[in-house]
Amino acid sequence: MTQIRPEIAGFHDPRTGSIQYIVSDPGSGRAAVIDPVLDFDPASGATATASADVLLAHLAARGLTLDWIIDTHPHADHFSAAGYLQERTGKPIVTGGRVVEVQALWKRIYNLGEGFAADGSQWDRLLEEGESLPLGGLSLTAMHSPGHTLASMTLSCGDAAFIHDTLFMPDSGSARADFPGGSAAALWRSIQRIMALPETTRLFTGHDYRPKGREAVWESTVAEQRATNIHLTRASCEAEFVAIREARDRTLPMPKLILAALQVNIAGGRLPAPEASGQRFLKIPLNGLPGAVWG
């Protein structure tokens, strides 16, 4: 039986290096959005929907029917546009079931109090390991992939897998694992599960930072990653990978948007509710990230 090959469109956001995806079943035109971006300017505090509106325009231009709005994990470097897209389309928003662990962790960091529900109720559906979402003649199946975050999940669909912040393109290696709740050892184990997929599986990464100024790219295969990924080819075991990953992480500054983005993204991509004046505010903890230093 021939496997249905999903149609996949990627949209690179140059400001954050993120890639938004639309995956669709070519037979039925049913579609899902994966990791949508809400634009945010930290200098002015302004938000915009230009990036997410590109997704809506693509769906309309190709006559696709949106079924699902999905975040693979609570992002640290951009705001999720899941809430905005749900307002525009009425479609359900989805993430991995272990998001409740991330919510509990960041609820403490932000001191959000009893008014914030850390039970995943901000999403319409939480996917557990092995659970699937129907997509016409296809399905999107969740694989728990912690390491970058506690709640990260990979989504398999036909001959493709959306691997978020586990592996980047081979010339960029792997994702950092030093955020609260991150683990380089867990990341290694998640990567090994992805590398156990058929070698022709198309892999779609969550970011591309265009090393050496090359054009943005986001698709590889299991075989390509095994053969050429700059971290995997240097690490023959978990201990070697952890040493490489942790040494690299010690040189990286915190993402510019992490404290702003997580407050939105643990709430399903919804901005904080307006206060009495009608104005929305973000709450930024001072000296709240373990290991974060001045400079």
PDB file of N, CA and C in Angstrom, residues 108-210:
ATOM      1  N   ARG A 108       5.564  29.020  39.006  1.00  0.00           N
ATOM      2  CA  ARG A 108       6.382  29.388  40.167  1.00  0.00           C
ATOM      3  C   ARG A 108       7.334  30.529  39.810  1.00  0.00           C
ATOM      4  N   ILE A 109       7.967  30.448  38.652  1.00  0.00           N
ATOM      5  CA  ILE A 109       8.921  31.479  38.257  1.00  0.00           C
ATOM      6  C   ILE A 109       8.239  32.839  38.141  1.00  0.00           C
ATOM      7  N   TYR A 110       7.043  32.855  37.560  1.00  0.00           N
ATOM      8  CA  TYR A 110       6.300  34.115  37.392  1.00  0.00           C
ATOM      9  C   TYR A 110       5.488  34.502  38.630  1.00  0.00           C
ATOM     10  N   ASN A 111       5.383  33.584  39.610  1.00  0.00           N
ATOM     11  CA  ASN A 111       4.557  33.820  40.793  1.00  0.00           C
ATOM     12  C   ASN A 111       3.138  34.219  40.374  1.00  0.00           C
ATOM     13  N   LEU A 112       2.525  33.387  39.538  1.00  0.00           N
ATOM     14  CA  LEU A 112       1.235  33.742  38.953  1.00  0.00           C
ATOM     15  C   LEU A 112       0.061  33.562  39.906  1.00  0.00           C
ATOM     16  N   GLY A 113       0.236  32.788  40.955  1.00  0.00           N
ATOM     17  CA  GLY A 113      -0.824  32.671  41.942  1.00  0.00           C
ATOM     18  C   GLY A 113      -1.918  31.702  41.531  1.00  0.00           C
ATOM     19  N   GLU A 114      -2.926  31.587  42.384  1.00  0.00           N
ATOM     20  CA  GLU A 114      -3.982  30.602  42.184  1.00  0.00           C
ATOM     21  C   GLU A 114      -4.874  30.932  40.993  1.00  0.00           C
ATOM     22  N   GLY A 115      -4.818  32.150  40.508  1.00  0.00           N
ATOM     23  CA  GLY A 115      -5.662  32.520  39.366  1.00  0.00           C
ATOM     24  C   GLY A 115      -5.227  31.899  38.055  1.00  0.00           C
ATOM     25  N   PHE A 116      -4.012  31.354  38.015  1.00  0.00           N
ATOM     26  CA  PHE A 116      -3.538  30.731  36.784  1.00  0.00           C
ATOM     27  C   PHE A 116      -3.694  29.218  36.894  1.00  0.00           C
ATOM     28  N   ALA A 117      -4.434  28.632  35.976  1.00  0.00           N
ATOM     29  CA  ALA A 117      -4.676  27.189  35.979  1.00  0.00           C
ATOM     30  C   ALA A 117      -3.533  26.473  35.268  1.00  0.00           C
ATOM     31  N   ALA A 118      -2.797  25.654  36.005  1.00  0.00           N
ATOM     32  CA  ALA A 118      -1.686  24.892  35.434  1.00  0.00           C
ATOM     33  C   ALA A 118      -2.133  23.463  35.156  1.00  0.00           C
ATOM     34  N   ASP A 119      -3.253  23.343  34.450  1.00  0.00           N
ATOM     35  CA  ASP A 119      -3.842  22.032  34.179  1.00  0.00           C
ATOM     36  C   ASP A 119      -4.044  21.753  32.697  1.00  0.00           C
ATOM     37  N   GLY A 120      -3.468  22.612  31.842  1.00  0.00           N
ATOM     38  CA  GLY A 120      -3.608  22.410  30.408  1.00  0.00           C
ATOM     39  C   GLY A 120      -4.938  22.824  29.831  1.00  0.00           C
ATOM     40  N   SER A 121      -5.798  23.426  30.662  1.00  0.00           N
ATOM     41  CA  SER A 121      -7.144  23.759  30.192  1.00  0.00           C
ATOM     42  C   SER A 121      -7.164  24.896  29.178  1.00  0.00           C
ATOM     43  N   GLN A 122      -6.033  25.550  28.956  1.00  0.00           N
ATOM     44  CA  GLN A 122      -5.954  26.619  27.956  1.00  0.00           C
ATOM     45  C   GLN A 122      -5.980  26.065  26.531  1.00  0.00           C
ATOM     46  N   TRP A 123      -5.779  24.747  26.387  1.00  0.00           N
ATOM     47  CA  TRP A 123      -5.825  24.097  25.078  1.00  0.00           C
ATOM     48  C   TRP A 123      -7.086  23.247  24.969  1.00  0.00           C
ATOM     49  N   ASP A 124      -7.524  23.011  23.749  1.00  0.00           N
ATOM     50  CA  ASP A 124      -8.698  22.171  23.530  1.00  0.00           C
ATOM     51  C   ASP A 124      -8.364  20.690  23.609  1.00  0.00           C
ATOM     52  N   ARG A 125      -7.110  20.358  23.317  1.00  0.00           N
ATOM     53  CA  ARG A 125      -6.707  18.946  23.381  1.00  0.00           C
ATOM     54  C   ARG A 125      -5.236  18.855  23.721  1.00  0.00           C
ATOM     55  N   LEU A 126      -4.910  17.919  24.604  1.00  0.00           N
ATOM     56  CA  LEU A 126      -3.535  17.609  24.958  1.00  0.00           C
ATOM     57  C   LEU A 126      -3.218  16.208  24.433  1.00  0.00           C
ATOM     58  N   LEU A 127      -2.157  16.109  23.642  1.00  0.00           N
ATOM     59  CA  LEU A 127      -1.776  14.833  23.058  1.00  0.00           C
ATOM     60  C   LEU A 127      -0.788  14.099  23.947  1.00  0.00           C
ATOM     61  N   GLU A 128      -1.081  12.852  24.219  1.00  0.00           N
ATOM     62  CA  GLU A 128      -0.161  11.992  24.956  1.00  0.00           C
ATOM     63  C   GLU A 128       0.619  11.132  23.962  1.00  0.00           C
ATOM     64  N   GLU A 129       1.650  10.469  24.447  1.00  0.00           N
ATOM     65  CA  GLU A 129       2.487   9.605  23.618  1.00  0.00           C
ATOM     66  C   GLU A 129       1.631   8.638  22.798  1.00  0.00           C
ATOM     67  N   GLY A 130       1.846   8.649  21.467  1.00  0.00           N
ATOM     68  CA  GLY A 130       1.155   7.715  20.585  1.00  0.00           C
ATOM     69  C   GLY A 130      -0.228   8.133  20.152  1.00  0.00           C
ATOM     70  N   GLU A 131      -0.778   9.193  20.717  1.00  0.00           N
ATOM     71  CA  GLU A 131      -2.102   9.650  20.304  1.00  0.00           C
ATOM     72  C   GLU A 131      -2.020  10.375  18.967  1.00  0.00           C
ATOM     73  N   SER A 132      -3.124  10.337  18.210  1.00  0.00           N
ATOM     74  CA  SER A 132      -3.140  10.896  16.863  1.00  0.00           C
ATOM     75  C   SER A 132      -4.308  11.854  16.670  1.00  0.00           C
ATOM     76  N   LEU A 133      -4.104  12.789  15.757  1.00  0.00           N
ATOM     77  CA  LEU A 133      -5.154  13.678  15.278  1.00  0.00           C
ATOM     78  C   LEU A 133      -5.461  13.303  13.830  1.00  0.00           C
ATOM     79  N   PRO A 134      -6.732  13.148  13.457  1.00  0.00           N
ATOM     80  CA  PRO A 134      -7.046  12.846  12.062  1.00  0.00           C
ATOM     81  C   PRO A 134      -6.819  14.068  11.180  1.00  0.00           C
ATOM     82  N   LEU A 135      -6.365  13.811   9.953  1.00  0.00           N
ATOM     83  CA  LEU A 135      -6.133  14.881   8.984  1.00  0.00           C
ATOM     84  C   LEU A 135      -6.486  14.328   7.600  1.00  0.00           C
ATOM     85  N   GLY A 136      -7.781  14.276   7.300  1.00  0.00           N
ATOM     86  CA  GLY A 136      -8.222  13.660   6.063  1.00  0.00           C
ATOM     87  C   GLY A 136      -7.810  12.201   6.036  1.00  0.00           C
ATOM     88  N   GLY A 137      -7.082  11.805   4.990  1.00  0.00           N
ATOM     89  CA  GLY A 137      -6.585  10.434   4.896  1.00  0.00           C
ATOM     90  C   GLY A 137      -5.302  10.204   5.648  1.00  0.00           C
ATOM     91  N   LEU A 138      -4.808  11.218   6.340  1.00  0.00           N
ATOM     92  CA  LEU A 138      -3.579  11.142   7.115  1.00  0.00           C
ATOM     93  C   LEU A 138      -3.894  11.243   8.604  1.00  0.00           C
ATOM     94  N   SER A 139      -2.854  11.179   9.410  1.00  0.00           N
ATOM     95  CA  SER A 139      -2.987  11.468  10.833  1.00  0.00           C
ATOM     96  C   SER A 139      -1.685  12.081  11.318  1.00  0.00           C
ATOM     97  N   LEU A 140      -1.782  12.831  12.388  1.00  0.00           N
ATOM     98  CA  LEU A 140      -0.632  13.423  13.065  1.00  0.00           C
ATOM     99  C   LEU A 140      -0.471  12.694  14.388  1.00  0.00           C
ATOM    100  N   THR A 141       0.656  12.006  14.567  1.00  0.00           N
ATOM    101  CA  THR A 141       0.858  11.164  15.742  1.00  0.00           C
ATOM    102  C   THR A 141       1.962  11.729  16.617  1.00  0.00           C
ATOM    103  N   ALA A 142       1.676  11.811  17.916  1.00  0.00           N
ATOM    104  CA  ALA A 142       2.594  12.448  18.859  1.00  0.00           C
ATOM    105  C   ALA A 142       3.635  11.462  19.379  1.00  0.00           C
ATOM    106  N   MET A 143       4.873  11.942  19.443  1.00  0.00           N
ATOM    107  CA  MET A 143       5.979  11.237  20.103  1.00  0.00           C
ATOM    108  C   MET A 143       6.570  12.188  21.136  1.00  0.00           C
ATOM    109  N   HIS A 144       6.522  11.822  22.391  1.00  0.00           N
ATOM    110  CA  HIS A 144       7.077  12.687  23.433  1.00  0.00           C
ATOM    111  C   HIS A 144       8.579  12.828  23.223  1.00  0.00           C
ATOM    112  N   SER A 145       9.070  14.067  23.155  1.00  0.00           N
ATOM    113  CA  SER A 145      10.483  14.327  22.813  1.00  0.00           C
ATOM    114  C   SER A 145      11.085  15.378  23.734  1.00  0.00           C
ATOM    115  N   PRO A 146      11.202  15.096  25.038  1.00  0.00           N
ATOM    116  CA  PRO A 146      11.723  16.102  25.968  1.00  0.00           C
ATOM    117  C   PRO A 146      13.215  16.324  25.783  1.00  0.00           C
ATOM    118  N   GLY A 147      13.701  17.340  26.453  1.00  0.00           N
ATOM    119  CA  GLY A 147      15.111  17.703  26.418  1.00  0.00           C
ATOM    120  C   GLY A 147      15.260  19.190  26.263  1.00  0.00           C
ATOM    121  N   HIS A 148      14.765  19.723  25.145  1.00  0.00           N
ATOM    122  CA  HIS A 148      14.724  21.177  24.976  1.00  0.00           C
ATOM    123  C   HIS A 148      13.758  21.776  25.997  1.00  0.00           C
ATOM    124  N   THR A 149      12.586  21.188  26.115  1.00  0.00           N
ATOM    125  CA  THR A 149      11.642  21.492  27.195  1.00  0.00           C
ATOM    126  C   THR A 149      11.087  20.180  27.735  1.00  0.00           C
ATOM    127  N   LEU A 150      10.391  20.255  28.863  1.00  0.00           N
ATOM    128  CA  LEU A 150       9.742  19.075  29.426  1.00  0.00           C
ATOM    129  C   LEU A 150       8.618  18.564  28.549  1.00  0.00           C
ATOM    130  N   ALA A 151       7.993  19.469  27.774  1.00  0.00           N
ATOM    131  CA  ALA A 151       6.749  19.135  27.076  1.00  0.00           C
ATOM    132  C   ALA A 151       6.908  18.961  25.578  1.00  0.00           C
ATOM    133  N   SER A 152       8.115  19.003  25.052  1.00  0.00           N
ATOM    134  CA  SER A 152       8.308  18.950  23.604  1.00  0.00           C
ATOM    135  C   SER A 152       7.771  17.647  23.024  1.00  0.00           C
ATOM    136  N   MET A 153       7.133  17.747  21.853  1.00  0.00           N
ATOM    137  CA  MET A 153       6.666  16.555  21.152  1.00  0.00           C
ATOM    138  C   MET A 153       7.001  16.656  19.669  1.00  0.00           C
ATOM    139  N   THR A 154       7.315  15.495  19.100  1.00  0.00           N
ATOM    140  CA  THR A 154       7.480  15.330  17.665  1.00  0.00           C
ATOM    141  C   THR A 154       6.155  14.870  17.097  1.00  0.00           C
ATOM    142  N   LEU A 155       5.822  15.337  15.896  1.00  0.00           N
ATOM    143  CA  LEU A 155       4.596  14.924  15.221  1.00  0.00           C
ATOM    144  C   LEU A 155       4.959  14.209  13.929  1.00  0.00           C
ATOM    145  N   SER A 156       4.543  12.947  13.814  1.00  0.00           N
ATOM    146  CA  SER A 156       4.749  12.187  12.588  1.00  0.00           C
ATOM    147  C   SER A 156       3.491  12.259  11.733  1.00  0.00           C
ATOM    148  N   CYS A 157       3.712  12.378  10.403  1.00  0.00           N
ATOM    149  CA  CYS A 157       2.579  12.464   9.480  1.00  0.00           C
ATOM    150  C   CYS A 157       3.020  11.873   8.146  1.00  0.00           C
ATOM    151  N   GLY A 158       2.511  10.682   7.807  1.00  0.00           N
ATOM    152  CA  GLY A 158       2.930  10.045   6.568  1.00  0.00           C
ATOM    153  C   GLY A 158       4.424   9.806   6.563  1.00  0.00           C
ATOM    154  N   ASP A 159       5.107  10.321   5.530  1.00  0.00           N
ATOM    155  CA  ASP A 159       6.559  10.130   5.428  1.00  0.00           C
ATOM    156  C   ASP A 159       7.331  11.276   6.064  1.00  0.00           C
ATOM    157  N   ALA A 160       6.661  12.087   6.873  1.00  0.00           N
ATOM    158  CA  ALA A 160       7.282  13.284   7.445  1.00  0.00           C
ATOM    159  C   ALA A 160       7.189  13.279   8.964  1.00  0.00           C
ATOM    160  N   ALA A 161       8.091  14.051   9.587  1.00  0.00           N
ATOM    161  CA  ALA A 161       8.036  14.266  11.029  1.00  0.00           C
ATOM    162  C   ALA A 161       8.460  15.695  11.330  1.00  0.00           C
ATOM    163  N   PHE A 162       7.704  16.341  12.188  1.00  0.00           N
ATOM    164  CA  PHE A 162       8.008  17.701  12.629  1.00  0.00           C
ATOM    165  C   PHE A 162       8.742  17.575  13.961  1.00  0.00           C
ATOM    166  N   ILE A 163      10.036  17.906  13.931  1.00  0.00           N
ATOM    167  CA  ILE A 163      10.920  17.553  15.049  1.00  0.00           C
ATOM    168  C   ILE A 163      11.257  18.753  15.941  1.00  0.00           C
ATOM    169  N   HIS A 164      10.601  19.899  15.682  1.00  0.00           N
ATOM    170  CA  HIS A 164      10.687  21.095  16.521  1.00  0.00           C
ATOM    171  C   HIS A 164      12.124  21.383  16.929  1.00  0.00           C
ATOM    172  N   ASP A 165      12.377  21.652  18.215  1.00  0.00           N
ATOM    173  CA  ASP A 165      13.709  22.017  18.698  1.00  0.00           C
ATOM    174  C   ASP A 165      14.405  20.795  19.301  1.00  0.00           C
ATOM    175  N   THR A 166      14.670  19.809  18.463  1.00  0.00           N
ATOM    176  CA  THR A 166      15.520  18.688  18.849  1.00  0.00           C
ATOM    177  C   THR A 166      16.791  18.807  18.019  1.00  0.00           C
ATOM    178  N   LEU A 167      16.688  18.465  16.743  1.00  0.00           N
ATOM    179  CA  LEU A 167      17.762  18.691  15.788  1.00  0.00           C
ATOM    180  C   LEU A 167      17.419  19.859  14.878  1.00  0.00           C
ATOM    181  N   PHE A 168      18.440  20.663  14.559  1.00  0.00           N
ATOM    182  CA  PHE A 168      18.306  21.672  13.519  1.00  0.00           C
ATOM    183  C   PHE A 168      18.821  21.070  12.211  1.00  0.00           C
ATOM    184  N   MET A 169      19.083  21.889  11.216  1.00  0.00           N
ATOM    185  CA  MET A 169      19.700  21.373  10.014  1.00  0.00           C
ATOM    186  C   MET A 169      21.090  20.823  10.360  1.00  0.00           C
ATOM    187  N   PRO A 170      21.603  19.877   9.565  1.00  0.00           N
ATOM    188  CA  PRO A 170      22.862  19.217   9.952  1.00  0.00           C
ATOM    189  C   PRO A 170      24.019  20.169  10.228  1.00  0.00           C
ATOM    190  N   ASP A 171      24.080  21.317   9.545  1.00  0.00           N
ATOM    191  CA  ASP A 171      25.195  22.241   9.786  1.00  0.00           C
ATOM    192  C   ASP A 171      25.014  23.078  11.039  1.00  0.00           C
ATOM    193  N   SER A 172      23.885  22.907  11.732  1.00  0.00           N
ATOM    194  CA  SER A 172      23.632  23.653  12.974  1.00  0.00           C
ATOM    195  C   SER A 172      23.570  22.761  14.202  1.00  0.00           C
ATOM    196  N   GLY A 173      23.482  21.461  14.024  1.00  0.00           N
ATOM    197  CA  GLY A 173      23.545  20.555  15.164  1.00  0.00           C
ATOM    198  C   GLY A 173      22.210  20.346  15.845  1.00  0.00           C
ATOM    199  N   SER A 174      22.188  20.574  17.151  1.00  0.00           N
ATOM    200  CA  SER A 174      21.020  20.272  17.978  1.00  0.00           C
ATOM    201  C   SER A 174      20.570  21.518  18.731  1.00  0.00           C
ATOM    202  N   ALA A 175      19.415  21.398  19.370  1.00  0.00           N
ATOM    203  CA  ALA A 175      18.852  22.512  20.128  1.00  0.00           C
ATOM    204  C   ALA A 175      19.435  22.559  21.536  1.00  0.00           C
ATOM    205  N   ARG A 176      19.418  23.752  22.113  1.00  0.00           N
ATOM    206  CA  ARG A 176      19.916  23.920  23.473  1.00  0.00           C
ATOM    207  C   ARG A 176      18.994  23.204  24.460  1.00  0.00           C
ATOM    208  N   ALA A 177      19.552  22.892  25.634  1.00  0.00           N
ATOM    209  CA  ALA A 177      18.805  22.133  26.635  1.00  0.00           C
ATOM    210  C   ALA A 177      19.000  22.703  28.030  1.00  0.00           C
ATOM    211  N   ASP A 178      19.303  24.008  28.111  1.00  0.00           N
ATOM    212  CA  ASP A 178      19.631  24.612  29.400  1.00  0.00           C
ATOM    213  C   ASP A 178      18.534  25.501  29.960  1.00  0.00           C
ATOM    214  N   PHE A 179      17.350  25.491  29.368  1.00  0.00           N
ATOM    215  CA  PHE A 179      16.244  26.248  29.942  1.00  0.00           C
ATOM    216  C   PHE A 179      15.725  25.518  31.181  1.00  0.00           C
ATOM    217  N   PRO A 180      14.961  26.198  32.047  1.00  0.00           N
ATOM    218  CA  PRO A 180      14.353  25.488  33.170  1.00  0.00           C
ATOM    219  C   PRO A 180      13.569  24.265  32.686  1.00  0.00           C
ATOM    220  N   GLY A 181      13.882  23.117  33.247  1.00  0.00           N
ATOM    221  CA  GLY A 181      13.243  21.868  32.841  1.00  0.00           C
ATOM    222  C   GLY A 181      13.934  21.158  31.703  1.00  0.00           C
ATOM    223  N   GLY A 182      14.960  21.759  31.117  1.00  0.00           N
ATOM    224  CA  GLY A 182      15.677  21.137  30.009  1.00  0.00           C
ATOM    225  C   GLY A 182      16.676  20.097  30.492  1.00  0.00           C
ATOM    226  N   SER A 183      17.095  19.228  29.562  1.00  0.00           N
ATOM    227  CA  SER A 183      18.044  18.175  29.905  1.00  0.00           C
ATOM    228  C   SER A 183      18.736  17.703  28.644  1.00  0.00           C
ATOM    229  N   ALA A 184      20.063  17.814  28.597  1.00  0.00           N
ATOM    230  CA  ALA A 184      20.804  17.347  27.440  1.00  0.00           C
ATOM    231  C   ALA A 184      20.709  15.827  27.307  1.00  0.00           C
ATOM    232  N   ALA A 185      20.680  15.119  28.425  1.00  0.00           N
ATOM    233  CA  ALA A 185      20.558  13.659  28.367  1.00  0.00           C
ATOM    234  C   ALA A 185      19.206  13.256  27.785  1.00  0.00           C
ATOM    235  N   ALA A 186      18.145  13.923  28.238  1.00  0.00           N
ATOM    236  CA  ALA A 186      16.817  13.628  27.690  1.00  0.00           C
ATOM    237  C   ALA A 186      16.755  13.979  26.208  1.00  0.00           C
ATOM    238  N   LEU A 187      17.417  15.077  25.820  1.00  0.00           N
ATOM    239  CA  LEU A 187      17.440  15.457  24.411  1.00  0.00           C
ATOM    240  C   LEU A 187      18.108  14.375  23.571  1.00  0.00           C
ATOM    241  N   TRP A 188      19.216  13.832  24.032  1.00  0.00           N
ATOM    242  CA  TRP A 188      19.898  12.754  23.315  1.00  0.00           C
ATOM    243  C   TRP A 188      18.958  11.569  23.089  1.00  0.00           C
ATOM    244  N   ARG A 189      18.229  11.192  24.134  1.00  0.00           N
ATOM    245  CA  ARG A 189      17.335  10.038  24.013  1.00  0.00           C
ATOM    246  C   ARG A 189      16.189  10.338  23.043  1.00  0.00           C
ATOM    247  N   SER A 190      15.697  11.571  23.057  1.00  0.00           N
ATOM    248  CA  SER A 190      14.650  11.949  22.104  1.00  0.00           C
ATOM    249  C   SER A 190      15.170  11.902  20.675  1.00  0.00           C
ATOM    250  N   ILE A 191      16.382  12.390  20.481  1.00  0.00           N
ATOM    251  CA  ILE A 191      16.984  12.371  19.145  1.00  0.00           C
ATOM    252  C   ILE A 191      17.151  10.935  18.658  1.00  0.00           C
ATOM    253  N   GLN A 192      17.535  10.028  19.548  1.00  0.00           N
ATOM    254  CA  GLN A 192      17.707   8.634  19.138  1.00  0.00           C
ATOM    255  C   GLN A 192      16.395   8.024  18.668  1.00  0.00           C
ATOM    256  N   ARG A 193      15.299   8.397  19.278  1.00  0.00           N
ATOM    257  CA  ARG A 193      13.989   7.905  18.827  1.00  0.00           C
ATOM    258  C   ARG A 193      13.673   8.448  17.435  1.00  0.00           C
ATOM    259  N   ILE A 194      13.997   9.703  17.196  1.00  0.00           N
ATOM    260  CA  ILE A 194      13.764  10.273  15.867  1.00  0.00           C
ATOM    261  C   ILE A 194      14.661   9.602  14.843  1.00  0.00           C
ATOM    262  N   MET A 195      15.913   9.356  15.204  1.00  0.00           N
ATOM    263  CA  MET A 195      16.847   8.711  14.279  1.00  0.00           C
ATOM    264  C   MET A 195      16.478   7.252  14.002  1.00  0.00           C
ATOM    265  N   ALA A 196      15.587   6.664  14.807  1.00  0.00           N
ATOM    266  CA  ALA A 196      15.130   5.296  14.569  1.00  0.00           C
ATOM    267  C   ALA A 196      13.993   5.232  13.550  1.00  0.00           C
ATOM    268  N   LEU A 197      13.481   6.391  13.107  1.00  0.00           N
ATOM    269  CA  LEU A 197      12.470   6.412  12.049  1.00  0.00           C
ATOM    270  C   LEU A 197      13.107   5.958  10.738  1.00  0.00           C
ATOM    271  N   PRO A 198      12.307   5.546   9.756  1.00  0.00           N
ATOM    272  CA  PRO A 198      12.884   5.150   8.462  1.00  0.00           C
ATOM    273  C   PRO A 198      13.810   6.227   7.910  1.00  0.00           C
ATOM    274  N   GLU A 199      14.909   5.819   7.292  1.00  0.00           N
ATOM    275  CA  GLU A 199      15.943   6.772   6.908  1.00  0.00           C
ATOM    276  C   GLU A 199      15.476   7.779   5.863  1.00  0.00           C
ATOM    277  N   THR A 200      14.412   7.458   5.128  1.00  0.00           N
ATOM    278  CA  THR A 200      13.898   8.409   4.135  1.00  0.00           C
ATOM    279  C   THR A 200      12.874   9.380   4.719  1.00  0.00           C
ATOM    280  N   THR A 201      12.571   9.259   6.003  1.00  0.00           N
ATOM    281  CA  THR A 201      11.609  10.169   6.631  1.00  0.00           C
ATOM    282  C   THR A 201      12.068  11.611   6.470  1.00  0.00           C
ATOM    283  N   ARG A 202      11.168  12.447   5.987  1.00  0.00           N
ATOM    284  CA  ARG A 202      11.456  13.873   5.860  1.00  0.00           C
ATOM    285  C   ARG A 202      11.320  14.526   7.235  1.00  0.00           C
ATOM    286  N   LEU A 203      12.353  15.232   7.656  1.00  0.00           N
ATOM    287  CA  LEU A 203      12.379  15.874   8.967  1.00  0.00           C
ATOM    288  C   LEU A 203      12.264  17.387   8.795  1.00  0.00           C
ATOM    289  N   PHE A 204      11.336  17.987   9.528  1.00  0.00           N
ATOM    290  CA  PHE A 204      11.103  19.424   9.449  1.00  0.00           C
ATOM    291  C   PHE A 204      11.406  20.040  10.812  1.00  0.00           C
ATOM    292  N   THR A 205      12.432  20.874  10.837  1.00  0.00           N
ATOM    293  CA  THR A 205      12.927  21.431  12.091  1.00  0.00           C
ATOM    294  C   THR A 205      12.189  22.719  12.460  1.00  0.00           C
ATOM    295  N   GLY A 206      12.334  23.109  13.719  1.00  0.00           N
ATOM    296  CA  GLY A 206      11.605  24.269  14.207  1.00  0.00           C
ATOM    297  C   GLY A 206      12.294  25.601  14.002  1.00  0.00           C
ATOM    298  N   HIS A 207      13.605  25.581  13.718  1.00  0.00           N
ATOM    299  CA  HIS A 207      14.360  26.822  13.568  1.00  0.00           C
ATOM    300  C   HIS A 207      15.454  26.656  12.533  1.00  0.00           C
ATOM    301  N   ASP A 208      15.799  27.750  11.907  1.00  0.00           N
ATOM    302  CA  ASP A 208      17.029  27.800  11.119  1.00  0.00           C
ATOM    303  C   ASP A 208      17.624  29.188  11.271  1.00  0.00           C
ATOM    304  N   TYR A 209      18.858  29.238  11.768  1.00  0.00           N
ATOM    305  CA  TYR A 209      19.526  30.507  12.044  1.00  0.00           C
ATOM    306  C   TYR A 209      20.524  30.900  10.954  1.00  0.00           C
ATOM    307  N   ARG A 210      20.459  30.219   9.814  1.00  0.00           N
ATOM    308  CA  ARG A 210      21.211  30.588   8.624  1.00  0.00           C
ATOM    309  C   ARG A 210      22.716  30.735   8.902  1.00  0.00           C
TER     310      ARG A 210
END
